[in-house]
Structures are given as C-alpha cells and as structure tokens.
Amino acid sequence: MKILGHRGIPVLYKENTLQSLFAPFSFGADGIETDVRLTKDGVPVLIHDETLTNFCGTDVRVRDLTLAELREYKSDGETVPTLEEFLKFAPRNKCLNIEIKEYEAGELSVLICRKFYEGEIIFSSFNHHLINELKEKYNGLKFGYLFDEQHTSMSDEEIFALFDKNTYSAHLPVVGLLYFPERLLNIIKELKRREIKIVLWTVNDKNDIARISEYVDYIITDDVRIFL
C-alpha cells in the first residue's frame, strides 16, 4: 500500500503550496496528490479551488488571472506554484497523483509531466469524458477515474464499463464505506479481479480501512504521519 499526501500535508501547511507538497517526502511518504487548474494565460498551477478564497481570502477566480497577476497573491509568504516548478524540484521516482480539475488543463498537464518528471504519475479526474480522451491518446500512461456522490446514480455495469481499456486505477471516497459499504466493497472486489488499482481518499484514520486494507493499493491522507 502506497501512502500519498493529500495536497501535501495540509494539517501542517497551506494545501498545495510547495512547502506542503514537499513535506510528506521528509516523513517517508510514497508520493503526493495535487490539483491542476489553468491561469488566464494558460499556465497549469496547483490549486484545488476555483477561487483564491481558501488560499488567501480573496474571492477572485484563478482562470481570471494571468500567472504574473496570480503571483501577487500570497498565503504566509507562499504563492500558488506552477505544475512545472513543482515537477522540477520533486524527488525522483516517487508517485504523483495529478488530479485534473478542468478539462482545458488535461492534455497540457500530461505533456508537462512527461517532460519534467521521472517517476510514477497517475492522472485522475472527476471528468470521466476527459479521462476517456486522454487514455485513448496516451496509451501506456496511468489514468484513473475519480468518484464521489455525483456518481452514485451510475449502475455497477456503467462503472465497470469505464475500466474496459487502458485504465489504471479507481479513486474512491473512503466515506462511501460509511454510506453504502456493501455496494462499495463489491465494486472494489470486482475491480481488483480486473487488476484495477484501488485508491481511497481522504483517509485520516487507520480504522476506516482496517477491514478492507487487503484490497487497497494507495491511500490519500491529510497527514501521512498517521500511516508512516
């Protein structure tokens, strides 16, 4: 089981800043998960939310700012990093889970990651159409589908159909084990039978996965120290 820091280690530092993203490696983490959006001038940057409200208290959209303008906003001295600058300094041969938040950021993120990083990279998104397109075009790279409450109306057959070709992983919310444990466990078992990797997010208590740990390949956590 690989341990990935959720946006770094947000219990210690502002999420998705370079300080937060690099810190999990010092505790022995196998990798990190981070989020990619585009600035107004088309630069992939690492931030989860559409706006800077959570980052620095300013209600302005990332996509409405150029990179130069975005650099003017700081949180405790930290700016929103670009994908490229993180990749250039990230430890080699670790696992990076790159969550693509916007369709427009998809292919560019893949190209930049291939250029600047040597190590395991899993590209994931809640936008299943985007993942369908990328996995068709970039055969051999690792792609995964993210699921949350918006996908509960999908049938099991519709879910399994996503994994028929060139799909590496399923990214499932650990909270699902609380609300529909039997269904989620059955889905996990079938995906494992199909040799699909299981990624659980966001796991902050060992007890949450104690009974299914044998099926889990990656966990994403706010505090890697819990598991290391």
mmCIF file with all atom_site columns, C-alpha atoms in Angstrom:
data_model
loop_
_atom_site.group_PDB
_atom_site.id
_atom_site.type_symbol
_atom_site.label_atom_id
_atom_site.label_alt_id
_atom_site.label_comp_id
_atom_site.label_asym_id
_atom_site.label_entity_id
_atom_site.label_seq_id
_atom_site.pdbx_PDB_ins_code
_atom_site.Cartn_x
_atom_site.Cartn_y
_atom_site.Cartn_z
_atom_site.occupancy
_atom_site.B_iso_or_equiv
_atom_site.pdbx_formal_charge
_atom_site.auth_seq_id
_atom_site.auth_comp_id
_atom_site.auth_asym_id
_atom_site.auth_atom_id
_atom_site.pdbx_PDB_model_num
ATOM 1   C CA . MET A 1 1   ? 0.000   0.000  0.000   1.00 0.00 ? 1   MET A CA 1
ATOM 2   C CA . LYS A 1 2   ? 1.387   3.390  -1.022  1.00 0.00 ? 2   LYS A CA 1
ATOM 3   C CA . ILE A 1 3   ? 0.816   6.470  1.138   1.00 0.00 ? 3   ILE A CA 1
ATOM 4   C CA . LEU A 1 4   ? 0.145   9.750  -0.686  1.00 0.00 ? 4   LEU A CA 1
ATOM 5   C CA . GLY A 1 5   ? -0.147  13.167 0.931   1.00 0.00 ? 5   GLY A CA 1
ATOM 6   C CA . HIS A 1 6   ? -3.458  14.876 0.101   1.00 0.00 ? 6   HIS A CA 1
ATOM 7   C CA . ARG A 1 7   ? -2.436  18.220 -1.415  1.00 0.00 ? 7   ARG A CA 1
ATOM 8   C CA . GLY A 1 8   ? 0.765   17.695 0.512   1.00 0.00 ? 8   GLY A CA 1
ATOM 9   C CA . ILE A 1 9   ? 0.268   17.726 4.249   1.00 0.00 ? 9   ILE A CA 1
ATOM 10  C CA . PRO A 1 10  ? -2.469  20.315 4.890   1.00 0.00 ? 10  PRO A CA 1
ATOM 11  C CA . VAL A 1 11  ? -2.573  19.648 8.639   1.00 0.00 ? 11  VAL A CA 1
ATOM 12  C CA . LEU A 1 12  ? 0.813   21.393 8.817   1.00 0.00 ? 12  LEU A CA 1
ATOM 13  C CA . TYR A 1 13  ? 0.976   23.788 5.871   1.00 0.00 ? 13  TYR A CA 1
ATOM 14  C CA . LYS A 1 14  ? -1.344  25.529 3.423   1.00 0.00 ? 14  LYS A CA 1
ATOM 15  C CA . GLU A 1 15  ? -2.503  22.888 0.961   1.00 0.00 ? 15  GLU A CA 1
ATOM 16  C CA . ASN A 1 16  ? -0.860  22.650 -2.470  1.00 0.00 ? 16  ASN A CA 1
ATOM 17  C CA . THR A 1 17  ? 1.912   25.128 -1.666  1.00 0.00 ? 17  THR A CA 1
ATOM 18  C CA . LEU A 1 18  ? 5.446   23.950 -2.356  1.00 0.00 ? 18  LEU A CA 1
ATOM 19  C CA . GLN A 1 19  ? 6.045   23.811 1.396   1.00 0.00 ? 19  GLN A CA 1
ATOM 20  C CA . SER A 1 20  ? 3.085   21.478 1.833   1.00 0.00 ? 20  SER A CA 1
ATOM 21  C CA . LEU A 1 21  ? 3.815   19.362 -1.250  1.00 0.00 ? 21  LEU A CA 1
ATOM 22  C CA . PHE A 1 22  ? 7.451   18.666 -0.390  1.00 0.00 ? 22  PHE A CA 1
ATOM 23  C CA . ALA A 1 23  ? 6.925   17.994 3.334   1.00 0.00 ? 23  ALA A CA 1
ATOM 24  C CA . PRO A 1 24  ? 5.389   14.469 3.039   1.00 0.00 ? 24  PRO A CA 1
ATOM 25  C CA . PHE A 1 25  ? 8.581   13.152 1.461   1.00 0.00 ? 25  PHE A CA 1
ATOM 26  C CA . SER A 1 26  ? 10.554  14.071 4.570   1.00 0.00 ? 26  SER A CA 1
ATOM 27  C CA . PHE A 1 27  ? 8.263   11.743 6.564   1.00 0.00 ? 27  PHE A CA 1
ATOM 28  C CA . GLY A 1 28  ? 8.816   8.874  4.133   1.00 0.00 ? 28  GLY A CA 1
ATOM 29  C CA . ALA A 1 29  ? 5.652   9.217  2.036   1.00 0.00 ? 29  ALA A CA 1
ATOM 30  C CA . ASP A 1 30  ? 5.475   7.351  -1.253  1.00 0.00 ? 30  ASP A CA 1
ATOM 31  C CA . GLY A 1 31  ? 4.111   10.419 -3.008  1.00 0.00 ? 31  GLY A CA 1
ATOM 32  C CA . ILE A 1 32  ? 1.549   13.209 -3.071  1.00 0.00 ? 32  ILE A CA 1
ATOM 33  C CA . GLU A 1 33  ? -1.769  14.108 -4.636  1.00 0.00 ? 33  GLU A CA 1
ATOM 34  C CA . THR A 1 34  ? -2.272  17.587 -6.065  1.00 0.00 ? 34  THR A CA 1
ATOM 35  C CA . ASP A 1 35  ? -4.730  19.537 -8.235  1.00 0.00 ? 35  ASP A CA 1
ATOM 36  C CA . VAL A 1 36  ? -4.206  21.334 -11.542 1.00 0.00 ? 36  VAL A CA 1
ATOM 37  C CA . ARG A 1 37  ? -6.032  24.326 -12.997 1.00 0.00 ? 37  ARG A CA 1
ATOM 38  C CA . LEU A 1 38  ? -5.124  26.864 -15.677 1.00 0.00 ? 38  LEU A CA 1
ATOM 39  C CA . THR A 1 39  ? -4.441  30.573 -15.307 1.00 0.00 ? 39  THR A CA 1
ATOM 40  C CA . LYS A 1 40  ? -5.874  33.099 -17.743 1.00 0.00 ? 40  LYS A CA 1
ATOM 41  C CA . ASP A 1 41  ? -2.740  32.802 -19.883 1.00 0.00 ? 41  ASP A CA 1
ATOM 42  C CA . GLY A 1 42  ? -2.872  29.007 -19.927 1.00 0.00 ? 42  GLY A CA 1
ATOM 43  C CA . VAL A 1 43  ? -0.303  28.044 -17.275 1.00 0.00 ? 43  VAL A CA 1
ATOM 44  C CA . PRO A 1 44  ? -1.080  24.915 -15.210 1.00 0.00 ? 44  PRO A CA 1
ATOM 45  C CA . VAL A 1 45  ? -0.965  25.790 -11.499 1.00 0.00 ? 45  VAL A CA 1
ATOM 46  C CA . LEU A 1 46  ? -1.531  23.696 -8.387  1.00 0.00 ? 46  LEU A CA 1
ATOM 47  C CA . ILE A 1 47  ? -4.683  24.737 -6.563  1.00 0.00 ? 47  ILE A CA 1
ATOM 48  C CA . HIS A 1 48  ? -7.862  22.872 -5.686  1.00 0.00 ? 48  HIS A CA 1
ATOM 49  C CA . ASP A 1 49  ? -10.497 25.619 -5.638  1.00 0.00 ? 49  ASP A CA 1
ATOM 50  C CA . GLU A 1 50  ? -11.746 27.782 -8.485  1.00 0.00 ? 50  GLU A CA 1
ATOM 51  C CA . THR A 1 51  ? -11.097 30.915 -6.437  1.00 0.00 ? 51  THR A CA 1
ATOM 52  C CA . LEU A 1 52  ? -8.417  32.171 -4.051  1.00 0.00 ? 52  LEU A CA 1
ATOM 53  C CA . THR A 1 53  ? -10.859 32.420 -1.142  1.00 0.00 ? 53  THR A CA 1
ATOM 54  C CA . ASN A 1 54  ? -9.435  29.442 0.737   1.00 0.00 ? 54  ASN A CA 1
ATOM 55  C CA . PHE A 1 55  ? -5.876  30.257 -0.271  1.00 0.00 ? 55  PHE A CA 1
ATOM 56  C CA . CYS A 1 56  ? -5.689  33.879 0.868   1.00 0.00 ? 56  CYS A CA 1
ATOM 57  C CA . GLY A 1 57  ? -9.219  35.140 1.491   1.00 0.00 ? 57  GLY A CA 1
ATOM 58  C CA . THR A 1 58  ? -9.674  36.804 -1.897  1.00 0.00 ? 58  THR A CA 1
ATOM 59  C CA . ASP A 1 59  ? -12.731 35.905 -3.969  1.00 0.00 ? 59  ASP A CA 1
ATOM 60  C CA . VAL A 1 60  ? -11.135 36.004 -7.401  1.00 0.00 ? 60  VAL A CA 1
ATOM 61  C CA . ARG A 1 61  ? -11.083 33.151 -9.893  1.00 0.00 ? 61  ARG A CA 1
ATOM 62  C CA . VAL A 1 62  ? -7.783  31.585 -10.882 1.00 0.00 ? 62  VAL A CA 1
ATOM 63  C CA . ARG A 1 63  ? -8.826  31.478 -14.523 1.00 0.00 ? 63  ARG A CA 1
ATOM 64  C CA . ASP A 1 64  ? -9.340  35.257 -14.488 1.00 0.00 ? 64  ASP A CA 1
ATOM 65  C CA . LEU A 1 65  ? -5.702  35.925 -13.503 1.00 0.00 ? 65  LEU A CA 1
ATOM 66  C CA . THR A 1 66  ? -2.523  35.670 -15.526 1.00 0.00 ? 66  THR A CA 1
ATOM 67  C CA . LEU A 1 67  ? 0.354   33.881 -13.825 1.00 0.00 ? 67  LEU A CA 1
ATOM 68  C CA . ALA A 1 68  ? 2.015   37.227 -13.128 1.00 0.00 ? 68  ALA A CA 1
ATOM 69  C CA . GLU A 1 69  ? -1.177  38.501 -11.503 1.00 0.00 ? 69  GLU A CA 1
ATOM 70  C CA . LEU A 1 70  ? -1.625  35.275 -9.527  1.00 0.00 ? 70  LEU A CA 1
ATOM 71  C CA . ARG A 1 71  ? 1.894   35.665 -8.117  1.00 0.00 ? 71  ARG A CA 1
ATOM 72  C CA . GLU A 1 72  ? 0.757   38.835 -6.365  1.00 0.00 ? 72  GLU A CA 1
ATOM 73  C CA . TYR A 1 73  ? -1.445  36.807 -4.014  1.00 0.00 ? 73  TYR A CA 1
ATOM 74  C CA . LYS A 1 74  ? 0.282   35.039 -1.123  1.00 0.00 ? 74  LYS A CA 1
ATOM 75  C CA . SER A 1 75  ? -0.521  32.948 1.918   1.00 0.00 ? 75  SER A CA 1
ATOM 76  C CA . ASP A 1 76  ? 2.117   33.196 4.651   1.00 0.00 ? 76  ASP A CA 1
ATOM 77  C CA . GLY A 1 77  ? 4.628   34.159 2.002   1.00 0.00 ? 77  GLY A CA 1
ATOM 78  C CA . GLU A 1 78  ? 3.773   31.223 -0.271  1.00 0.00 ? 78  GLU A CA 1
ATOM 79  C CA . THR A 1 79  ? 2.396   31.674 -3.777  1.00 0.00 ? 79  THR A CA 1
ATOM 80  C CA . VAL A 1 80  ? 0.355   29.239 -5.849  1.00 0.00 ? 80  VAL A CA 1
ATOM 81  C CA . PRO A 1 81  ? 3.009   27.085 -7.570  1.00 0.00 ? 81  PRO A CA 1
ATOM 82  C CA . THR A 1 82  ? 3.056   26.090 -11.203 1.00 0.00 ? 82  THR A CA 1
ATOM 83  C CA . LEU A 1 83  ? 2.985   22.429 -12.133 1.00 0.00 ? 83  LEU A CA 1
ATOM 84  C CA . GLU A 1 84  ? 6.328   22.802 -13.887 1.00 0.00 ? 84  GLU A CA 1
ATOM 85  C CA . GLU A 1 85  ? 8.197   24.301 -10.953 1.00 0.00 ? 85  GLU A CA 1
ATOM 86  C CA . PHE A 1 86  ? 6.940   21.600 -8.612  1.00 0.00 ? 86  PHE A CA 1
ATOM 87  C CA . LEU A 1 87  ? 7.948   18.829 -11.004 1.00 0.00 ? 87  LEU A CA 1
ATOM 88  C CA . LYS A 1 88  ? 11.430  20.251 -11.473 1.00 0.00 ? 88  LYS A CA 1
ATOM 89  C CA . PHE A 1 89  ? 12.178  20.003 -7.757  1.00 0.00 ? 89  PHE A CA 1
ATOM 90  C CA . ALA A 1 90  ? 10.065  16.986 -6.739  1.00 0.00 ? 90  ALA A CA 1
ATOM 91  C CA . PRO A 1 91  ? 12.013  13.920 -5.569  1.00 0.00 ? 91  PRO A CA 1
ATOM 92  C CA . ARG A 1 92  ? 12.604  11.443 -8.357  1.00 0.00 ? 92  ARG A CA 1
ATOM 93  C CA . ASN A 1 93  ? 10.972  8.035  -8.521  1.00 0.00 ? 93  ASN A CA 1
ATOM 94  C CA . LYS A 1 94  ? 8.047   8.891  -6.275  1.00 0.00 ? 94  LYS A CA 1
ATOM 95  C CA . CYS A 1 95  ? 4.331   8.646  -7.039  1.00 0.00 ? 95  CYS A CA 1
ATOM 96  C CA . LEU A 1 96  ? 2.449   11.766 -8.095  1.00 0.00 ? 96  LEU A CA 1
ATOM 97  C CA . ASN A 1 97  ? -1.323  11.704 -8.391  1.00 0.00 ? 97  ASN A CA 1
ATOM 98  C CA . ILE A 1 98  ? -2.219  14.635 -10.615 1.00 0.00 ? 98  ILE A CA 1
ATOM 99  C CA . GLU A 1 99  ? -5.905  15.466 -10.318 1.00 0.00 ? 99  GLU A CA 1
ATOM 100 C CA . ILE A 1 100 ? -7.046  17.495 -13.312 1.00 0.00 ? 100 ILE A CA 1
ATOM 101 C CA . LYS A 1 101 ? -9.737  19.920 -12.171 1.00 0.00 ? 101 LYS A CA 1
ATOM 102 C CA . GLU A 1 102 ? -10.554 21.452 -15.563 1.00 0.00 ? 102 GLU A CA 1
ATOM 103 C CA . TYR A 1 103 ? -10.958 19.914 -18.991 1.00 0.00 ? 103 TYR A CA 1
ATOM 104 C CA . GLU A 1 104 ? -8.715  22.568 -20.543 1.00 0.00 ? 104 GLU A CA 1
ATOM 105 C CA . ALA A 1 105 ? -5.844  21.613 -18.227 1.00 0.00 ? 105 ALA A CA 1
ATOM 106 C CA . GLY A 1 106 ? -5.898  17.944 -19.201 1.00 0.00 ? 106 GLY A CA 1
ATOM 107 C CA . GLU A 1 107 ? -3.580  17.367 -22.122 1.00 0.00 ? 107 GLU A CA 1
ATOM 108 C CA . LEU A 1 108 ? -1.202  20.182 -21.218 1.00 0.00 ? 108 LEU A CA 1
ATOM 109 C CA . SER A 1 109 ? -0.739  18.688 -17.754 1.00 0.00 ? 109 SER A CA 1
ATOM 110 C CA . VAL A 1 110 ? 0.092   15.320 -19.278 1.00 0.00 ? 110 VAL A CA 1
ATOM 111 C CA . LEU A 1 111 ? 2.660   16.846 -21.634 1.00 0.00 ? 111 LEU A CA 1
ATOM 112 C CA . ILE A 1 112 ? 4.361   18.862 -18.891 1.00 0.00 ? 112 ILE A CA 1
ATOM 113 C CA . CYS A 1 113 ? 4.510   15.874 -16.545 1.00 0.00 ? 113 CYS A CA 1
ATOM 114 C CA . ARG A 1 114 ? 6.066   13.703 -19.240 1.00 0.00 ? 114 ARG A CA 1
ATOM 115 C CA . LYS A 1 115 ? 8.675   16.371 -19.930 1.00 0.00 ? 115 LYS A CA 1
ATOM 116 C CA . PHE A 1 116 ? 9.719   17.265 -16.408 1.00 0.00 ? 116 PHE A CA 1
ATOM 117 C CA . TYR A 1 117 ? 9.221   14.226 -14.166 1.00 0.00 ? 117 TYR A CA 1
ATOM 118 C CA . GLU A 1 118 ? 10.793  10.789 -13.939 1.00 0.00 ? 118 GLU A CA 1
ATOM 119 C CA . GLY A 1 119 ? 8.678   8.628  -11.705 1.00 0.00 ? 119 GLY A CA 1
ATOM 120 C CA . GLU A 1 120 ? 5.186   7.227  -11.315 1.00 0.00 ? 120 GLU A CA 1
ATOM 121 C CA . ILE A 1 121 ? 2.390   9.569  -12.345 1.00 0.00 ? 121 ILE A CA 1
ATOM 122 C CA . ILE A 1 122 ? -1.316  8.807  -12.123 1.00 0.00 ? 122 ILE A CA 1
ATOM 123 C CA . PHE A 1 123 ? -3.647  11.249 -13.885 1.00 0.00 ? 123 PHE A CA 1
ATOM 124 C CA . SER A 1 124 ? -7.152  11.330 -12.413 1.00 0.00 ? 124 SER A CA 1
ATOM 125 C CA . SER A 1 125 ? -10.282 13.424 -12.762 1.00 0.00 ? 125 SER A CA 1
ATOM 126 C CA . PHE A 1 126 ? -13.970 13.563 -11.909 1.00 0.00 ? 126 PHE A CA 1
ATOM 127 C CA . ASN A 1 127 ? -14.415 14.437 -15.586 1.00 0.00 ? 127 ASN A CA 1
ATOM 128 C CA . HIS A 1 128 ? -14.696 10.922 -16.972 1.00 0.00 ? 128 HIS A CA 1
ATOM 129 C CA . HIS A 1 129 ? -15.032 12.183 -20.534 1.00 0.00 ? 129 HIS A CA 1
ATOM 130 C CA . LEU A 1 130 ? -11.615 13.812 -20.207 1.00 0.00 ? 130 LEU A CA 1
ATOM 131 C CA . ILE A 1 131 ? -10.044 10.612 -18.889 1.00 0.00 ? 131 ILE A CA 1
ATOM 132 C CA . ASN A 1 132 ? -11.638 8.696  -21.760 1.00 0.00 ? 132 ASN A CA 1
ATOM 133 C CA . GLU A 1 133 ? -9.999  11.033 -24.258 1.00 0.00 ? 133 GLU A CA 1
ATOM 134 C CA . LEU A 1 134 ? -6.594  11.065 -22.597 1.00 0.00 ? 134 LEU A CA 1
ATOM 135 C CA . LYS A 1 135 ? -6.287  7.322  -22.123 1.00 0.00 ? 135 LYS A CA 1
ATOM 136 C CA . GLU A 1 136 ? -7.154  6.761  -25.789 1.00 0.00 ? 136 GLU A CA 1
ATOM 137 C CA . LYS A 1 137 ? -4.464  9.204  -26.902 1.00 0.00 ? 137 LYS A CA 1
ATOM 138 C CA . TYR A 1 138 ? -1.731  8.312  -24.423 1.00 0.00 ? 138 TYR A CA 1
ATOM 139 C CA . ASN A 1 139 ? -1.683  4.554  -24.294 1.00 0.00 ? 139 ASN A CA 1
ATOM 140 C CA . GLY A 1 140 ? 0.726   3.286  -21.649 1.00 0.00 ? 140 GLY A CA 1
ATOM 141 C CA . LEU A 1 141 ? 0.300   6.156  -19.182 1.00 0.00 ? 141 LEU A CA 1
ATOM 142 C CA . LYS A 1 142 ? -1.644  5.704  -15.945 1.00 0.00 ? 142 LYS A CA 1
ATOM 143 C CA . PHE A 1 143 ? -5.170  7.091  -15.818 1.00 0.00 ? 143 PHE A CA 1
ATOM 144 C CA . GLY A 1 144 ? -7.824  6.806  -13.131 1.00 0.00 ? 144 GLY A CA 1
ATOM 145 C CA . TYR A 1 145 ? -11.457 7.780  -12.632 1.00 0.00 ? 145 TYR A CA 1
ATOM 146 C CA . LEU A 1 146 ? -12.461 9.763  -9.564  1.00 0.00 ? 146 LEU A CA 1
ATOM 147 C CA . PHE A 1 147 ? -15.839 9.056  -7.972  1.00 0.00 ? 147 PHE A CA 1
ATOM 148 C CA . ASP A 1 148 ? -17.940 10.923 -5.418  1.00 0.00 ? 148 ASP A CA 1
ATOM 149 C CA . GLU A 1 149 ? -21.622 11.453 -4.607  1.00 0.00 ? 149 GLU A CA 1
ATOM 150 C CA . GLN A 1 150 ? -22.392 12.695 -8.128  1.00 0.00 ? 150 GLN A CA 1
ATOM 151 C CA . HIS A 1 151 ? -21.724 9.182  -9.426  1.00 0.00 ? 151 HIS A CA 1
ATOM 152 C CA . THR A 1 152 ? -23.947 7.213  -7.033  1.00 0.00 ? 152 THR A CA 1
ATOM 153 C CA . SER A 1 153 ? -26.689 7.066  -9.670  1.00 0.00 ? 153 SER A CA 1
ATOM 154 C CA . MET A 1 154 ? -24.410 5.110  -12.017 1.00 0.00 ? 154 MET A CA 1
ATOM 155 C CA . SER A 1 155 ? -25.130 1.408  -12.179 1.00 0.00 ? 155 SER A CA 1
ATOM 156 C CA . ASP A 1 156 ? -22.395 -1.062 -11.354 1.00 0.00 ? 156 ASP A CA 1
ATOM 157 C CA . GLU A 1 157 ? -22.344 -2.077 -15.020 1.00 0.00 ? 157 GLU A CA 1
ATOM 158 C CA . GLU A 1 158 ? -21.773 1.552  -16.091 1.00 0.00 ? 158 GLU A CA 1
ATOM 159 C CA . ILE A 1 159 ? -18.927 1.855  -13.621 1.00 0.00 ? 159 ILE A CA 1
ATOM 160 C CA . PHE A 1 160 ? -17.248 -1.344 -14.722 1.00 0.00 ? 160 PHE A CA 1
ATOM 161 C CA . ALA A 1 161 ? -17.554 -0.350 -18.388 1.00 0.00 ? 161 ALA A CA 1
ATOM 162 C CA . LEU A 1 162 ? -15.183 2.569  -17.760 1.00 0.00 ? 162 LEU A CA 1
ATOM 163 C CA . PHE A 1 163 ? -12.413 0.111  -16.971 1.00 0.00 ? 163 PHE A CA 1
ATOM 164 C CA . ASP A 1 164 ? -12.588 -1.998 -20.101 1.00 0.00 ? 164 ASP A CA 1
ATOM 165 C CA . LYS A 1 165 ? -9.485  -0.487 -21.696 1.00 0.00 ? 165 LYS A CA 1
ATOM 166 C CA . ASN A 1 166 ? -6.244  1.194  -20.605 1.00 0.00 ? 166 ASN A CA 1
ATOM 167 C CA . THR A 1 167 ? -7.380  2.244  -17.145 1.00 0.00 ? 167 THR A CA 1
ATOM 168 C CA . TYR A 1 168 ? -5.014  2.008  -14.214 1.00 0.00 ? 168 TYR A CA 1
ATOM 169 C CA . SER A 1 169 ? -6.995  2.996  -11.132 1.00 0.00 ? 169 SER A CA 1
ATOM 170 C CA . ALA A 1 170 ? -10.302 3.766  -9.439  1.00 0.00 ? 170 ALA A CA 1
ATOM 171 C CA . HIS A 1 171 ? -10.245 6.664  -6.958  1.00 0.00 ? 171 HIS A CA 1
ATOM 172 C CA . LEU A 1 172 ? -12.979 6.096  -4.405  1.00 0.00 ? 172 LEU A CA 1
ATOM 173 C CA . PRO A 1 173 ? -14.080 8.138  -1.366  1.00 0.00 ? 173 PRO A CA 1
ATOM 174 C CA . VAL A 1 174 ? -13.474 6.385  1.934   1.00 0.00 ? 174 VAL A CA 1
ATOM 175 C CA . VAL A 1 175 ? -16.697 7.963  3.241   1.00 0.00 ? 175 VAL A CA 1
ATOM 176 C CA . GLY A 1 176 ? -18.533 5.655  0.861   1.00 0.00 ? 176 GLY A CA 1
ATOM 177 C CA . LEU A 1 177 ? -17.754 2.801  3.232   1.00 0.00 ? 177 LEU A CA 1
ATOM 178 C CA . LEU A 1 178 ? -19.999 4.548  5.754   1.00 0.00 ? 178 LEU A CA 1
ATOM 179 C CA . TYR A 1 179 ? -22.972 5.276  3.495   1.00 0.00 ? 179 TYR A CA 1
ATOM 180 C CA . PHE A 1 180 ? -23.041 2.270  1.147   1.00 0.00 ? 180 PHE A CA 1
ATOM 181 C CA . PRO A 1 181 ? -20.451 -0.212 2.455   1.00 0.00 ? 181 PRO A CA 1
ATOM 182 C CA . GLU A 1 182 ? -21.768 -3.366 0.813   1.00 0.00 ? 182 GLU A CA 1
ATOM 183 C CA . ARG A 1 183 ? -22.025 -1.859 -2.662  1.00 0.00 ? 183 ARG A CA 1
ATOM 184 C CA . LEU A 1 184 ? -18.636 -0.167 -2.498  1.00 0.00 ? 184 LEU A CA 1
ATOM 185 C CA . LEU A 1 185 ? -16.939 -3.319 -1.268  1.00 0.00 ? 185 LEU A CA 1
ATOM 186 C CA . ASN A 1 186 ? -18.489 -5.358 -4.088  1.00 0.00 ? 186 ASN A CA 1
ATOM 187 C CA . ILE A 1 187 ? -17.307 -2.774 -6.630  1.00 0.00 ? 187 ILE A CA 1
ATOM 188 C CA . ILE A 1 188 ? -13.803 -2.834 -5.165  1.00 0.00 ? 188 ILE A CA 1
ATOM 189 C CA . LYS A 1 189 ? -13.637 -6.624 -5.268  1.00 0.00 ? 189 LYS A CA 1
ATOM 190 C CA . GLU A 1 190 ? -14.735 -6.723 -8.908  1.00 0.00 ? 190 GLU A CA 1
ATOM 191 C CA . LEU A 1 191 ? -12.260 -4.020 -9.917  1.00 0.00 ? 191 LEU A CA 1
ATOM 192 C CA . LYS A 1 192 ? -9.463  -5.872 -8.160  1.00 0.00 ? 192 LYS A CA 1
ATOM 193 C CA . ARG A 1 193 ? -10.471 -9.005 -10.045 1.00 0.00 ? 193 ARG A CA 1
ATOM 194 C CA . ARG A 1 194 ? -9.941  -6.955 -13.201 1.00 0.00 ? 194 ARG A CA 1
ATOM 195 C CA . GLU A 1 195 ? -6.499  -5.912 -11.896 1.00 0.00 ? 195 GLU A CA 1
ATOM 196 C CA . ILE A 1 196 ? -7.505  -2.276 -11.405 1.00 0.00 ? 196 ILE A CA 1
ATOM 197 C CA . LYS A 1 197 ? -5.628  -0.416 -8.663  1.00 0.00 ? 197 LYS A CA 1
ATOM 198 C CA . ILE A 1 198 ? -7.745  0.941  -5.800  1.00 0.00 ? 198 ILE A CA 1
ATOM 199 C CA . VAL A 1 199 ? -7.059  4.441  -4.489  1.00 0.00 ? 199 VAL A CA 1
ATOM 200 C CA . LEU A 1 200 ? -9.011  5.577  -1.416  1.00 0.00 ? 200 LEU A CA 1
ATOM 201 C CA . TRP A 1 201 ? -9.396  9.251  -0.459  1.00 0.00 ? 201 TRP A CA 1
ATOM 202 C CA . THR A 1 202 ? -9.286  11.005 2.016   1.00 0.00 ? 202 THR A CA 1
ATOM 203 C CA . VAL A 1 203 ? -8.249  8.503  4.711   1.00 0.00 ? 203 VAL A CA 1
ATOM 204 C CA . ASN A 1 204 ? -7.362  10.060 8.064   1.00 0.00 ? 204 ASN A CA 1
ATOM 205 C CA . ASP A 1 205 ? -7.949  7.126  10.414  1.00 0.00 ? 205 ASP A CA 1
ATOM 206 C CA . LYS A 1 206 ? -6.448  3.643  10.157  1.00 0.00 ? 206 LYS A CA 1
ATOM 207 C CA . ASN A 1 207 ? -9.690  2.156  11.431  1.00 0.00 ? 207 ASN A CA 1
ATOM 208 C CA . ASP A 1 208 ? -11.554 3.466  8.366   1.00 0.00 ? 208 ASP A CA 1
ATOM 209 C CA . ILE A 1 209 ? -9.828  0.943  6.124   1.00 0.00 ? 209 ILE A CA 1
ATOM 210 C CA . ALA A 1 210 ? -8.958  -1.812 8.595   1.00 0.00 ? 210 ALA A CA 1
ATOM 211 C CA . ARG A 1 211 ? -11.403 -4.356 7.182   1.00 0.00 ? 211 ARG A CA 1
ATOM 212 C CA . ILE A 1 212 ? -10.610 -3.685 3.516   1.00 0.00 ? 212 ILE A CA 1
ATOM 213 C CA . SER A 1 213 ? -6.900  -2.881 3.628   1.00 0.00 ? 213 SER A CA 1
ATOM 214 C CA . GLU A 1 214 ? -6.103  -6.040 1.663   1.00 0.00 ? 214 GLU A CA 1
ATOM 215 C CA . TYR A 1 215 ? -7.852  -4.528 -1.373  1.00 0.00 ? 215 TYR A CA 1
ATOM 216 C CA . VAL A 1 216 ? -6.290  -1.042 -1.216  1.00 0.00 ? 216 VAL A CA 1
ATOM 217 C CA . ASP A 1 217 ? -3.245  -0.103 -3.294  1.00 0.00 ? 217 ASP A CA 1
ATOM 218 C CA . TYR A 1 218 ? -2.990  3.611  -2.481  1.00 0.00 ? 218 TYR A CA 1
ATOM 219 C CA . ILE A 1 219 ? -4.400  5.841  0.223   1.00 0.00 ? 219 ILE A CA 1
ATOM 220 C CA . ILE A 1 220 ? -4.561  9.618  0.101   1.00 0.00 ? 220 ILE A CA 1
ATOM 221 C CA . THR A 1 221 ? -4.389  11.264 3.525   1.00 0.00 ? 221 THR A CA 1
ATOM 222 C CA . ASP A 1 222 ? -4.199  14.723 5.050   1.00 0.00 ? 222 ASP A CA 1
ATOM 223 C CA . ASP A 1 223 ? -1.479  13.509 7.411   1.00 0.00 ? 223 ASP A CA 1
ATOM 224 C CA . VAL A 1 224 ? 0.964   10.906 6.104   1.00 0.00 ? 224 VAL A CA 1
ATOM 225 C CA . ARG A 1 225 ? 2.455   10.579 9.593   1.00 0.00 ? 225 ARG A CA 1
ATOM 226 C CA . ILE A 1 226 ? -0.603  8.553  10.681  1.00 0.00 ? 226 ILE A CA 1
ATOM 227 C CA . PHE A 1 227 ? 0.389   5.743  8.353   1.00 0.00 ? 227 PHE A CA 1
ATOM 228 C CA . LEU A 1 228 ? 4.174   6.103  8.412   1.00 0.00 ? 228 LEU A CA 1
#
